[in-house]
PDB file of C-alpha atoms in Angstrom:
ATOM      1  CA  UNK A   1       0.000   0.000   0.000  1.00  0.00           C
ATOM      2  CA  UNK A   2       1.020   3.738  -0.280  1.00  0.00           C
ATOM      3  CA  UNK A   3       3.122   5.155   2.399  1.00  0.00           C
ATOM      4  CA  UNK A   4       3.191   8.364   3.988  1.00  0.00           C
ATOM      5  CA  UNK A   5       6.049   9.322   6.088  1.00  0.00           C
ATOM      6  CA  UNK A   6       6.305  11.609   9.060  1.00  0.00           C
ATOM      7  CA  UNK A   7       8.983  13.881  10.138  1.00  0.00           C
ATOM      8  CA  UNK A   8       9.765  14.350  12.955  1.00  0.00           C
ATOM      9  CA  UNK A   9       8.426  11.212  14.929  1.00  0.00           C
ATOM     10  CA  UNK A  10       8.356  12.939  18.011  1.00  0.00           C
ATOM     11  CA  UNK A  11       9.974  16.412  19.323  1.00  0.00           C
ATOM     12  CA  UNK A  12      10.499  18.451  22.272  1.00  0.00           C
ATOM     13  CA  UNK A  13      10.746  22.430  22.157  1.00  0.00           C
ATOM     14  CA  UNK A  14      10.911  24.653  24.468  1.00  0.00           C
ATOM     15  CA  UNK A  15       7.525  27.343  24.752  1.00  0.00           C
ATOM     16  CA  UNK A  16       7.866  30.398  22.185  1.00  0.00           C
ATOM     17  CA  UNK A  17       9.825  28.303  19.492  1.00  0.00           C
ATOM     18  CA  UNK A  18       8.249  26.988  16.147  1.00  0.00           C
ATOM     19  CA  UNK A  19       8.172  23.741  15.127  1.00  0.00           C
ATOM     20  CA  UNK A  20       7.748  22.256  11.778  1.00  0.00           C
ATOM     21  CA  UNK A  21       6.306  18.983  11.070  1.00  0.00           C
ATOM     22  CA  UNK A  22       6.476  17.502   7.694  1.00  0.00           C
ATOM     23  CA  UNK A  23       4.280  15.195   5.508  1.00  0.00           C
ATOM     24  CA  UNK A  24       5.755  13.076   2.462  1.00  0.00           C
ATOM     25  CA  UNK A  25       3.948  10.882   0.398  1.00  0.00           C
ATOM     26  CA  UNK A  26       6.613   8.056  -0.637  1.00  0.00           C
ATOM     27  CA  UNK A  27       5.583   6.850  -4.049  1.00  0.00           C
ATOM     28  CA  UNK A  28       2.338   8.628  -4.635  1.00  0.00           C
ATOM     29  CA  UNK A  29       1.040  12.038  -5.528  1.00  0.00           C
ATOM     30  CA  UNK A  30      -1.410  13.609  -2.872  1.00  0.00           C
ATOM     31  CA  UNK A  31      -3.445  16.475  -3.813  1.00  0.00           C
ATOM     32  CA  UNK A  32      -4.934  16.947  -0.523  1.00  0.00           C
ATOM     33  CA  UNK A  33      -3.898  16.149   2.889  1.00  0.00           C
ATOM     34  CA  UNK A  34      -5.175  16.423   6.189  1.00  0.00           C
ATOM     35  CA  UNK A  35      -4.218  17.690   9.294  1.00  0.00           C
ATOM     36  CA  UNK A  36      -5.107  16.089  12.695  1.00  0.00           C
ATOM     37  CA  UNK A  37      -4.867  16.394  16.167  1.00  0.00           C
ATOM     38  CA  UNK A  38      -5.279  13.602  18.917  1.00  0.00           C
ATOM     39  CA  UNK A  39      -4.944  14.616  22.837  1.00  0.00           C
ATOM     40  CA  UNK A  40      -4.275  11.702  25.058  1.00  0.00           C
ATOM     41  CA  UNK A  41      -6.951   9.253  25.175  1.00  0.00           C
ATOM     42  CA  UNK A  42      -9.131  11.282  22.273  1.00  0.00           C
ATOM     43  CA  UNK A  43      -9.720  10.999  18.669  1.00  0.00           C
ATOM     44  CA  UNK A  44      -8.637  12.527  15.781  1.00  0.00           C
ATOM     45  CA  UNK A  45      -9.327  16.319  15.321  1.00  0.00           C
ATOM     46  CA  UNK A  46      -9.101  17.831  12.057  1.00  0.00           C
ATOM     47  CA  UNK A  47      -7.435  20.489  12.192  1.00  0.00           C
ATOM     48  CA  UNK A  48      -7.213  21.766   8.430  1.00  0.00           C
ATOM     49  CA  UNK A  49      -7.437  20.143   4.754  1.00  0.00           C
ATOM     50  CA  UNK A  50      -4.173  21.194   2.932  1.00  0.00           C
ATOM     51  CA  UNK A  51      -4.729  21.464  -1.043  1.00  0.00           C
ATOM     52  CA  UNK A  52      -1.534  21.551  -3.235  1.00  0.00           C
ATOM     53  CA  UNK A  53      -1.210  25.237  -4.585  1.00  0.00           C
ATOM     54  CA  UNK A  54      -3.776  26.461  -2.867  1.00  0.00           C
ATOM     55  CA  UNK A  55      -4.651  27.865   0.634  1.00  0.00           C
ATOM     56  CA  UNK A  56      -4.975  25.503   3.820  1.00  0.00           C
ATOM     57  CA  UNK A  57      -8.712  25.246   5.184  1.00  0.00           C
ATOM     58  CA  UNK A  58      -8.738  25.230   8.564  1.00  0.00           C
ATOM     59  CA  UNK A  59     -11.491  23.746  10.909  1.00  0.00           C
ATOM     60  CA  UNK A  60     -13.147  26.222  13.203  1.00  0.00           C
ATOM     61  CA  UNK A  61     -11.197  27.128  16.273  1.00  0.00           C
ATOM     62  CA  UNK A  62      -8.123  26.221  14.695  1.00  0.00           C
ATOM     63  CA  UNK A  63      -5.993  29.364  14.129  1.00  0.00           C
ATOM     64  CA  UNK A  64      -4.076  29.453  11.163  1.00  0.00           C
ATOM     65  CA  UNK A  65      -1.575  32.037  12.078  1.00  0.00           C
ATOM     66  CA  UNK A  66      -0.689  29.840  14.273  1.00  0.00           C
ATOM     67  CA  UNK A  67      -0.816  26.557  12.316  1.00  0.00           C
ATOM     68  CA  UNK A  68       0.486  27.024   9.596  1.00  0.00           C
ATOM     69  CA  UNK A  69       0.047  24.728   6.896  1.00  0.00           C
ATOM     70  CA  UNK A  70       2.340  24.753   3.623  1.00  0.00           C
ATOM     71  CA  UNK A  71       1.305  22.091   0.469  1.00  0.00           C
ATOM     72  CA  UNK A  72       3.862  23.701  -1.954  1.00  0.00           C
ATOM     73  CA  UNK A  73       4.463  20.261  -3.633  1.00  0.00           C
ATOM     74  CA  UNK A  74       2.100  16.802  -4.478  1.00  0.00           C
ATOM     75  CA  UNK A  75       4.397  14.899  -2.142  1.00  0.00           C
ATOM     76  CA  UNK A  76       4.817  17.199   0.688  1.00  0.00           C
ATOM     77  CA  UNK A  77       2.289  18.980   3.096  1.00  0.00           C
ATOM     78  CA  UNK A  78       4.204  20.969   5.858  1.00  0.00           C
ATOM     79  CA  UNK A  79       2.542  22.175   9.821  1.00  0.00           C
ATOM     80  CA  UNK A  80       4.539  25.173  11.409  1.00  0.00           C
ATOM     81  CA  UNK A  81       3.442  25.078  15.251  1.00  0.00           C
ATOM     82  CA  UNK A  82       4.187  28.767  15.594  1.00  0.00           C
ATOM     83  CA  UNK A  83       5.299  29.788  18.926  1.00  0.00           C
ATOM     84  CA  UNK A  84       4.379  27.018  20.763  1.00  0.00           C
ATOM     85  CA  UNK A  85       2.875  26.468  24.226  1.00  0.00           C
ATOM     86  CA  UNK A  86       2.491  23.788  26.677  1.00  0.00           C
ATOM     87  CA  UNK A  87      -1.450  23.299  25.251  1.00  0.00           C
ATOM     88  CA  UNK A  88       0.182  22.666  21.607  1.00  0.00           C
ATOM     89  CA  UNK A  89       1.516  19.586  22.799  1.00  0.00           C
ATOM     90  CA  UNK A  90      -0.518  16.879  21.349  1.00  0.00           C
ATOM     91  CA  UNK A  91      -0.146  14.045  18.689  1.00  0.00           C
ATOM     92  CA  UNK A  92      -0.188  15.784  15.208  1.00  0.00           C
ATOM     93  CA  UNK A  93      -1.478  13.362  12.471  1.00  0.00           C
ATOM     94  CA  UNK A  94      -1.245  13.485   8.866  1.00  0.00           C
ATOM     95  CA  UNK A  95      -3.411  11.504   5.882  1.00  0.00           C
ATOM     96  CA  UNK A  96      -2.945  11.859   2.432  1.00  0.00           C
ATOM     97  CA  UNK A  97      -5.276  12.080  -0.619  1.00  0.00           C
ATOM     98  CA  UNK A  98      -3.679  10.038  -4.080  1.00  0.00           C
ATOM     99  CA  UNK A  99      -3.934  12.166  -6.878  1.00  0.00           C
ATOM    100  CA  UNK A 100      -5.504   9.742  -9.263  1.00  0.00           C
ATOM    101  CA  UNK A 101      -7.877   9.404  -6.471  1.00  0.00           C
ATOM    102  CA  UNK A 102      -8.781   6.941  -4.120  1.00  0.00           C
ATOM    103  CA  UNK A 103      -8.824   2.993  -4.038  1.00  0.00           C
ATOM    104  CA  UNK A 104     -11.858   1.971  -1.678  1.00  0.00           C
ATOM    105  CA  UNK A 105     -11.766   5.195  -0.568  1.00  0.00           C
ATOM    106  CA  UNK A 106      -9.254   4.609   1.834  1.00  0.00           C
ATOM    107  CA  UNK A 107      -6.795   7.610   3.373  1.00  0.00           C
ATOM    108  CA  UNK A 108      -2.939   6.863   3.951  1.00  0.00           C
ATOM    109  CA  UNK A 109      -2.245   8.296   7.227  1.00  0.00           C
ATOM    110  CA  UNK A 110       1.237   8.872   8.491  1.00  0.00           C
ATOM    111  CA  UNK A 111       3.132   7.462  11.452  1.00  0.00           C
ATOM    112  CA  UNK A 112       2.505  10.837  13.719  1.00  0.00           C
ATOM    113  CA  UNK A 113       4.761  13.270  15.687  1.00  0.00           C
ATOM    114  CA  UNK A 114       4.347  13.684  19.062  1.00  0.00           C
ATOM    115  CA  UNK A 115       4.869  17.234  20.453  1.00  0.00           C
ATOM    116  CA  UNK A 116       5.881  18.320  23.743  1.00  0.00           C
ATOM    117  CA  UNK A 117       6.387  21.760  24.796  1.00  0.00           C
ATOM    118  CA  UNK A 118       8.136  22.486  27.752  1.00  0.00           C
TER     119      UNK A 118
ATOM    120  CA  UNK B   1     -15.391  16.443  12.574  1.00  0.00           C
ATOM    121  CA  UNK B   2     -15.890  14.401  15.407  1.00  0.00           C
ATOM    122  CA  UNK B   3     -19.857  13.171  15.256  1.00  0.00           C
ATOM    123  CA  UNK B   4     -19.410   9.110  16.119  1.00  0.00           C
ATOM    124  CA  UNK B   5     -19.556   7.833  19.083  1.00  0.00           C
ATOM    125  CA  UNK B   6     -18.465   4.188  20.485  1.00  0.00           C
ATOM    126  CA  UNK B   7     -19.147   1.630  23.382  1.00  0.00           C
ATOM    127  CA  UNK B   8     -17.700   0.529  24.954  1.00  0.00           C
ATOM    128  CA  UNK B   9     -15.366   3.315  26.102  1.00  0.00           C
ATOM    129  CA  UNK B  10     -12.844   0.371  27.344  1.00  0.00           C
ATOM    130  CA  UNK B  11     -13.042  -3.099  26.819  1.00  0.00           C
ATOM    131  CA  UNK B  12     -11.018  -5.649  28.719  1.00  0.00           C
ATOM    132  CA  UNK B  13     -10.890  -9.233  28.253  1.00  0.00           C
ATOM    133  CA  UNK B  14      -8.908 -12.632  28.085  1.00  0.00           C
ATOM    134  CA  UNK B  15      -7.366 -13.664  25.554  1.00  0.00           C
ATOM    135  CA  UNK B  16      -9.260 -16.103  23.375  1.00  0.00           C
ATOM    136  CA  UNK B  17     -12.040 -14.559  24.125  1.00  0.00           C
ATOM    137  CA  UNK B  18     -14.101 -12.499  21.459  1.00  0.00           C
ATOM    138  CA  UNK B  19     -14.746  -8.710  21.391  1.00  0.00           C
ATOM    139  CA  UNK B  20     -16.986  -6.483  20.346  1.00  0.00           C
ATOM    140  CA  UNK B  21     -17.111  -3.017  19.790  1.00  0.00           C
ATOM    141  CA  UNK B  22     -19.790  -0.331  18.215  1.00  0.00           C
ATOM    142  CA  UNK B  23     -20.254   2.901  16.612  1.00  0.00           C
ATOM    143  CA  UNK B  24     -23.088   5.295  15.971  1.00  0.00           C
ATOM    144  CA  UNK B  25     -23.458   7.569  13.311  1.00  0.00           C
ATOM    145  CA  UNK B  26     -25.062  10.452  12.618  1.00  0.00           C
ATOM    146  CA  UNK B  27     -25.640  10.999   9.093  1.00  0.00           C
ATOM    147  CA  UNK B  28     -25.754   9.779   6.126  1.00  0.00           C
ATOM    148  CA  UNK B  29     -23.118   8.122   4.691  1.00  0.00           C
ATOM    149  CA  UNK B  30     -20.839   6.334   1.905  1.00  0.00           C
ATOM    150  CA  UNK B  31     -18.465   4.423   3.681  1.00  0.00           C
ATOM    151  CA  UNK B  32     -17.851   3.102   7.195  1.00  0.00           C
ATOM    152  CA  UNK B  33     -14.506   2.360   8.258  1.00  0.00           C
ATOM    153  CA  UNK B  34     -12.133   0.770  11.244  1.00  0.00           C
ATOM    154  CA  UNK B  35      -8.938   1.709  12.353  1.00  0.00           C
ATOM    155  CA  UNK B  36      -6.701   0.424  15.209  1.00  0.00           C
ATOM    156  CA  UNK B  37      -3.864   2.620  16.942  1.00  0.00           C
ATOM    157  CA  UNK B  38      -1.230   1.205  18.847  1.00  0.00           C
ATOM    158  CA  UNK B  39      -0.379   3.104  22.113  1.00  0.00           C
ATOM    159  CA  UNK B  40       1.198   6.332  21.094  1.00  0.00           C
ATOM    160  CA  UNK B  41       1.465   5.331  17.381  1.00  0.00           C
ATOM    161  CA  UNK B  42      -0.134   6.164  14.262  1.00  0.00           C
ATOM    162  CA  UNK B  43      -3.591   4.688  12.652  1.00  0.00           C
ATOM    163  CA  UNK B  44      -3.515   1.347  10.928  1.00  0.00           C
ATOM    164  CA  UNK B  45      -6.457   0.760   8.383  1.00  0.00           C
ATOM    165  CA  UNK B  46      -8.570  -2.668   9.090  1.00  0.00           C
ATOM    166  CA  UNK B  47     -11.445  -2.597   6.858  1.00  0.00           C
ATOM    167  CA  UNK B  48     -14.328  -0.336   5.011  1.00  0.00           C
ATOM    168  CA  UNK B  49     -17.445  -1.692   4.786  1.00  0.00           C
ATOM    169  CA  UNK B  50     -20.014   0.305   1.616  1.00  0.00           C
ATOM    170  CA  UNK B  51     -23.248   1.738   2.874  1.00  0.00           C
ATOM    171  CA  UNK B  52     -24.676  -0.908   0.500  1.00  0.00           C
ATOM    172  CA  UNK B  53     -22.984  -4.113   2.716  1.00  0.00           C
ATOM    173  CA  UNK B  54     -24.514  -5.525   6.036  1.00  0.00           C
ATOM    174  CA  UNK B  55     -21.610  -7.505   6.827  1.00  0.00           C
ATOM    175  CA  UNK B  56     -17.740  -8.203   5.738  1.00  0.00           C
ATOM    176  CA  UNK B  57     -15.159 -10.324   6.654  1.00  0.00           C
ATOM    177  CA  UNK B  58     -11.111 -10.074   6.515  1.00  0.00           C
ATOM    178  CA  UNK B  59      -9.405 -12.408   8.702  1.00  0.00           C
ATOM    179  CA  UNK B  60     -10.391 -12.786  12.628  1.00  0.00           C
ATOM    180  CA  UNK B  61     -12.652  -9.393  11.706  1.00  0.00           C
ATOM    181  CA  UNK B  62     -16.324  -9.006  11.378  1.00  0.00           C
ATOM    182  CA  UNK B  63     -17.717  -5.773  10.438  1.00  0.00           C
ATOM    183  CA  UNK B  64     -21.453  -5.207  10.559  1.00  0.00           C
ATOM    184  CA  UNK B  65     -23.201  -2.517   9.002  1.00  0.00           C
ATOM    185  CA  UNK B  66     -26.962  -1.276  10.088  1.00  0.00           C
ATOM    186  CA  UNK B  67     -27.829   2.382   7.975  1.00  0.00           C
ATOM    187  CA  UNK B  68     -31.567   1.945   9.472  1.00  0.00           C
ATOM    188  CA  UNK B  69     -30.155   2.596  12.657  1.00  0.00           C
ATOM    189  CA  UNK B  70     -26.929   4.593  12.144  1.00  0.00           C
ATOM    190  CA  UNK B  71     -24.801   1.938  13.547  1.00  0.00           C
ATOM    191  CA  UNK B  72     -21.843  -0.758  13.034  1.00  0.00           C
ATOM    192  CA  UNK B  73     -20.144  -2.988  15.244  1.00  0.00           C
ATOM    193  CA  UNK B  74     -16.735  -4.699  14.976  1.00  0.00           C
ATOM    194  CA  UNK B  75     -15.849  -8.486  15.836  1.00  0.00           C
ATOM    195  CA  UNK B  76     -12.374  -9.303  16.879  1.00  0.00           C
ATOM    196  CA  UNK B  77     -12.760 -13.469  17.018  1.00  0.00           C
ATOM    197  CA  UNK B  78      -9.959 -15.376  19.448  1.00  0.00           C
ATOM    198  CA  UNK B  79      -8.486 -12.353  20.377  1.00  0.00           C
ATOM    199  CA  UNK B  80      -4.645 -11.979  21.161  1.00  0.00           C
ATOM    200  CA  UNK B  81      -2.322  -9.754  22.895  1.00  0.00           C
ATOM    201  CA  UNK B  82      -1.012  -7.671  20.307  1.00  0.00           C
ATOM    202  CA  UNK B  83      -4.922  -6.582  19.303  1.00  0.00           C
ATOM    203  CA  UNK B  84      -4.567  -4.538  22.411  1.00  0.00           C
ATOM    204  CA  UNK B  85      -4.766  -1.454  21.319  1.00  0.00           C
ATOM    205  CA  UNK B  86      -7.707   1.529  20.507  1.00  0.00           C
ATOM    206  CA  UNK B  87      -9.856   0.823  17.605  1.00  0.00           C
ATOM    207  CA  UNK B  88     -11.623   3.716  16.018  1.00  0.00           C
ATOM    208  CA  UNK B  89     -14.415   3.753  13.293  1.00  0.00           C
ATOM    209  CA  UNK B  90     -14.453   6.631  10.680  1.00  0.00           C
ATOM    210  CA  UNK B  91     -17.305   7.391   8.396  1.00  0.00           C
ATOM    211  CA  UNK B  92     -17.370   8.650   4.957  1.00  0.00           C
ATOM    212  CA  UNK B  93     -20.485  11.096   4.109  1.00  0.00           C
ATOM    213  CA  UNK B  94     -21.358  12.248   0.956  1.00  0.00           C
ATOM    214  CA  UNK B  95     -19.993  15.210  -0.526  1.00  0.00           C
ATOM    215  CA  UNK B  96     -17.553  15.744   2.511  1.00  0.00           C
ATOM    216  CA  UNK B  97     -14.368  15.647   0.195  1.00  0.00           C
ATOM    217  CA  UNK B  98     -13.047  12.729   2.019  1.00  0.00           C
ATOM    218  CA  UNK B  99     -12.979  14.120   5.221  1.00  0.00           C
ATOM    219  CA  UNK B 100     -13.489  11.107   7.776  1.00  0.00           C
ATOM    220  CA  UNK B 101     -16.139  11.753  10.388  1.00  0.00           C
ATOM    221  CA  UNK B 102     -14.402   9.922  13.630  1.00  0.00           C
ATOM    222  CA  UNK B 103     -15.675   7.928  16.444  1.00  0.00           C
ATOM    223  CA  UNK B 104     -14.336   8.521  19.988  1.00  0.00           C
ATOM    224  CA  UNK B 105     -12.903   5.300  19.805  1.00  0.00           C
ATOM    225  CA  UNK B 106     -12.467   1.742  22.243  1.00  0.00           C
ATOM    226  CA  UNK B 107      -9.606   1.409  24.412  1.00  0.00           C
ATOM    227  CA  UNK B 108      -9.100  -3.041  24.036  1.00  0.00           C
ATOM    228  CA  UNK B 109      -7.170  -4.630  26.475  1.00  0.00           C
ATOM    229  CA  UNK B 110      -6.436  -8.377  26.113  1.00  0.00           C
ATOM    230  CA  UNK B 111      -5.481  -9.580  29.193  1.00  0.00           C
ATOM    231  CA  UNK B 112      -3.178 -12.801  28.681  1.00  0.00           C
TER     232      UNK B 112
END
C-alpha cells in the first residue's frame, strides 16, 4: 500500500519556538492532505485540509496564524506550530489524498509526531 | 469532525475470548470504516465496509453494518495480545471531500 512518512516522529521544544512537522507521500502524488490532532486518550481532530497550490482550510477554532500549513508540492504537506505552548503539545497526524484518487476510498495516514512543549 | 460515538469506552478481556465493539453515526453516509492505533502510534487501516454491505469479513474481523439505525459494530474473534490497542471507526459522508467523520474510539485490552 502507499506510504506516507512523518517527520519528525516525536519532538520536544521549548515554549515560544516553532516547530515544523512535515508530511511526504513516498511513491504517490497527494493532492490533498489532512491535518489532525489527537490529545491523550481522544480521537482525531481535524485540524485543516491542505490542497496543493492552494490555501490551507482550517477547521473552526483552529488558528491558522498559528498553524500554519504549507502544500507547496504533491508529495509534501508541511505544519509550522508557531510559537508554541504547553497546550500545543498533542499528537499531530497526517493523511494523504492520491492524486488519481482513491482505491476503496481509503486515506494513507502517516506514522505521527508527538509534540511536547516544555 | 468528530460526530461518532463508540461503546464501549474500554473493553477488557482474556485472551481467546471475542470482542466487540460499536459505533453510531449520525448521518448519512458512503463508507464506514475501522482503524486500530497502537499506544502512542499512528492509525492502521482494518477494513471499510459500503453503505450498501450488512456484513464483511477479513481475517479474525467481522464488520457489521446497520444504515436503518446509524450503527456498526466490529468483531475481533480469538483475540490476542497484540490486538490490544484503541480501535476507532471513521465514516465517509457524501460530498464531505473525504474528510473522515471519527468515532471517539475503544480502548481493548487483552489480558493474557
Amino acid at each position: 500500500g502507499a506510504v506516507v512518512s512523518q517527520h519528525p516522529s516525536w519532538v520536544i521544544c521549548k515554549s515560544g519556538t516553532s516547530v515544523k512537522i512535515e508530511c511526504r507521500s513516498l511513491d504517490f502524488q497527494a493532492t490533498t492532505m489532512f491535518w489532525y490532532r489527537q490529545f491523550p486518550k481522544q480521537s482525531l481532530m481535524l485540524m485543516a485540509t491542505s490542497n496543493e497550490g492552494s490555501k490551507a482550510t482550517y477547521e473552526q477554532g483552529v488558528e491558522k496564524d498559528k498553524f500554519l500549513i504549507n502544500h507547496a508540492s504533491l508529495t509534501l504537506s508541511t505544519l509550522t506550530v508557531t510559537s508554541a505552548h504547553p497546550e500545543d503539545s498533542s499528537f499531530y497526524i497526517c493523511s494523504a489524498i492520491p492524486a488519481n484518487g482513491l482505491e476503496n476510498n481509503e486515506q494513507f495516514f502517516g506514522p505521527g509526531t508527538r509534540l511536547t512543549v516544555l | 469532525s468528530q460526530q461518532g460515538e463508540e461503546d464501549p469506552q474500554a473493553l477488557s478481556i482474556q485472551e481467546g475470548e471475542n470482542a466487540t465493539m460499536n459505533c453510531s453515526y449520525k448521518t448519512s453516509i458512503n463508507n464506514l470504516q475501522w482503524y486500530r492505533q497502537n499506544s502512542g502510534r499512528g492509525l492502521v487501516h482494518l477494513i471499510l465496509i459500503r453503505s450498501n454491505e450488512r456484513e464483511k469479513h477479513s481475517g479474525r474481523l467481522r464488520v457489521t453494518l446497520d444504515t436503518s439505525k446509524k450503527s456498526s459494530s466490529l468483531l475481533i474473534t480469538a483475540s490476542r495480545a497484540a490486538d490490544t490497542a484503541s480501535y476507532f471507526c471513521a465514516t465517509d459522508p457524501p460530498d464531505s471531500n473525504y474528510q473522515l467523520i471519527w468515532g471517539a474510539g475503544t480502548k481493548l485490552i487483552i489480558k493474557p
